[in-house]
Amino acid sequence: MASSSSPTTPYLKLDVFLSFRGTDTRNSFTSHLHDALQRNQIDAYIDNKLDGGEKIEPALLERIEESFISLVIFSENYADSTFCLRELSKILECMETKQQMVLPVFYRLVLVGETTNVQQLDPSHVQNLTGSYGDALCKHERDCSSEEVESWRHALKEIANLKGWDSNIIKDETKLIQEIVSDIQKELSHELSLSLDAEGLVGMKSRVEDIESLLSFGSTGVLIVGIWGMGGIGKSTTAEAVYHQNCSKFEGQCFFQNVREESQKHGIDHVRQEILGEVLEKKDMTIRTKVLPPAIKRMLQRKKVLIVLDDVTDPKDLKYLLGEDGLFGQGSRIIVTSRDRRVLENACDEDKIYEVKILDEDDALRLFSLHAFKQDRPIEGYSGLSKTVVSCVKGIPLVLEVLGGNLYNKRSVEYWERKSVVAQLRTNGGEAIKKHLEMCYHELNQTEKKIFLDIACFFGRCKKDFLQQTLDLEERSGIDRLADMCLIKIVQDKIKMHDVLLKLGKKIVLQENVDPRERSRLWEADDINRMYNLRLLKIYYPPFLKDPSKEKIMNGKRVGIHLPRGLHFLSSELRFLYWYNYALKSFPSIFFPEKLVQLEMPCSQLEQLRNEGILASLPNNIDALKSLKSLHLSGCSGLVSLPNSIGVCSSLASLPDNIGALKSLYQLNLSGCSSLAGLPDSIGELKCLAKLHLTSCSRLASLPDSIDRIVKLKSLKSLNLNGCSGLESLPDNIGGLRCLTMLNLSGCFKLASLPDSIGALKLLCTLHLIGCSGLKSLPESIGELKRLTTLDLSGWLKLASLPNNIIDLEFKGLDKQHCYMLKRLGSLVSLTQLRLSQIDFERIPASIKQLTKLSKLYLDDCKQLQCLPELPSTLQEFNFSECLQLDQNSHFRIMGAAHLRIRRMATSLFYQ
């Protein structure tokens, strides 16, 4: 059976695949087109490998197959490349077998030599295989098989005769790119509209059109539209369809599911921060105040955004999330879904509330048939029975889907008549509707029931692979069975369960026994001390209790988790344990977590994992924890020791030598363990360790030289030493960490130098050196980090010089005392990108003109900056926001450079 809940088209990961000749257009037309597609929220794939080689990698073929549209840019020398031609043959194959849309672009080529010569590529050269295309194929006949060359001829002719764009007709390159982007947006929007019914979203098209009418996209004001209806009627699904069909029209977007549930778990401040972080594309942003900082307000006011707030139940929460009038930019749209009309009436006009109504009889019958028979009408002999179901269910989509999924493959009229829910519906009518979901649950086998209740009580929404980790191998097929029965949906490898079904699952568990000790699952804090057979345990702390200065009273009692007699038992069947602010100093003495996969104890009072003197509290042999993949102890300031038997820490001052026995450990987070003085050599034996976080381990003075052993195992990608103020040096052989992509050394005040071997970190993308005041120089090998995209030198640095081969550089917060570093900018001849933020200087050194490779310059919030020197002619992108003191001459110089670049683009004479 399929793993999706209804017949769907294959999921395509990419919107557009770009096929092009790199030497012709990579650094001009193609890069500009790709940038425009990305800016318009169109996911376009571009192969960034330099031209060379004949073999096409399997991964690239997969990218073609995973794309909805292939955009082929025919340039003068496209056919010279056998790589391009093989790529084109695969594109034609996908067009013929997968109905992939293929769009050609006939692009003029600009040749720059002793004299400038502009050649126009005539589409007929490609269609008729003449000119450079004919010559190229003749050359290939000498080196390639005749069958392969013939297949290339066929592909060229077929694709060149499709409707596309001709740069001879649209000569302005900027306009050409705008038209291509606009047309692709229309195709993607049209495809989404067509796919609504194909995905089983019956009746959705008219709903989407009605809501789009309420959204009045032509209006420049900020509008709020509400979507109202009962549970299971399709509010969230409708909002999601509207969002995906229109999000590309906006500069910022966010679809936030389950505002009610997330605010209860993490607090409304967390919800607001998540939403604004996504809208502003600053997911690491932290907002610590109820009132938004002025800088964030300005960013929001300049941005046209689309935000969906799903399942809002508290008017105060909604008002808080929407903020003050004028918070969002002109043309912004906010969509709110709720079961409570009063919530919506407080936020939007009466005529802007859309009521999601039940499906009419025809649509209801079609939806039911899609799930019961996998076609849009009942099979022969079942029409009358199907109409009975539809008539009784009253057109509620969730009910129709689950009933249909439950009856799928039950091809016995007798079963439908006597044993199934149909008989109940006939006799009890509306009363039976309340019980039908529970009846569908009882149709599951024991494994499927267990998975259903696990999702309902603990996960709700999670990644499929994470849920699989909590199950035995033979149980995992039950996930797909639940999807077949429409009890869950699997979208892009993420599992979702409707909140109506979530409540059903919890109700079933509550009905198991009046005594919580006899239930299979517990999630209420009052029952936490009575566990026997728990497999999954997740305990959240009420957000308002995270502030110890506030005392909250409810029903005359303090709200919180109370264990006055301690905790005497935890199930050894536990696979997953999350406990925020665990109040005790140790775990129970009889706790044997051999099956534990993930342990998270943030901000707990835990001091040890066993009671002193009870050696049997955890497995003595560390190998018993083979399943452990994640250990999170961030913020556990009271942690004194962990037993050697768990293989993590013997005390805060050190880790046990046998930590290397945790062969499955993927992430080790010891952030905030401020007394940790060192790491054992055996840490190099953690074969799967990809993330090592030691943030604010202030007593950590050094890393073991043996840490480079991890490299041979191709694991460590992220090393975070932010705030390790006692760190004096890095291992000389740190360059052996060949897989490292992120290294954060911010706040390492005592760090005096970086090893020369750092230049061997060929995959390093991000290097943070914020506030490393002890650094006086950087090694020349820094310039060998070809993939380095971020080098952050913000803060109080004492650097006397910088290597001249740096290609990307950021300074932030320099005062006048430290602006001397900028005088040497002219020597950084390899620099391509420069960011100068919040710097207290009046002018940029004139030597910046010597940076002949500089393409991007950002001057953000440099309020004292008064004038600009002549800038490099290579500059493509220039941002000078909040530079309020710039004189008139500087403005003229900026505009003059911009006009020059536009003229160059218009004639296609400009190369990056």
XYZ file of N, CA and C in Angstrom, residues 19 132 163 199 297 364 375 390 497 536 594:
33
model
N 19.512 24.207 -16.776
C 20.513 23.559 -17.630
C 21.166 24.642 -18.480
N 26.783 26.818 -35.029
C 27.653 26.213 -34.015
C 27.101 24.888 -33.508
N 7.717 26.098 -26.760
C 7.513 27.525 -26.524
C 8.449 28.005 -25.424
N -4.657 15.698 -5.051
C -4.187 15.327 -3.725
C -5.339 14.975 -2.790
N 11.052 46.527 14.309
C 9.842 47.193 13.792
C 10.103 47.782 12.403
N -18.732 15.303 -1.216
C -18.548 14.373 -0.099
C -18.432 12.940 -0.602
N -10.541 5.775 -6.088
C -11.027 6.385 -7.318
C -12.135 7.353 -6.942
N -22.231 8.895 3.376
C -22.095 10.327 3.102
C -23.253 11.110 3.680
N -0.900 14.651 12.533
C -2.166 14.072 12.981
C -3.127 15.205 13.321
N 7.652 6.489 26.159
C 7.945 7.851 25.721
C 7.497 8.806 26.822
N 18.463 0.844 28.982
C 19.182 0.209 27.886
C 18.623 0.592 26.518
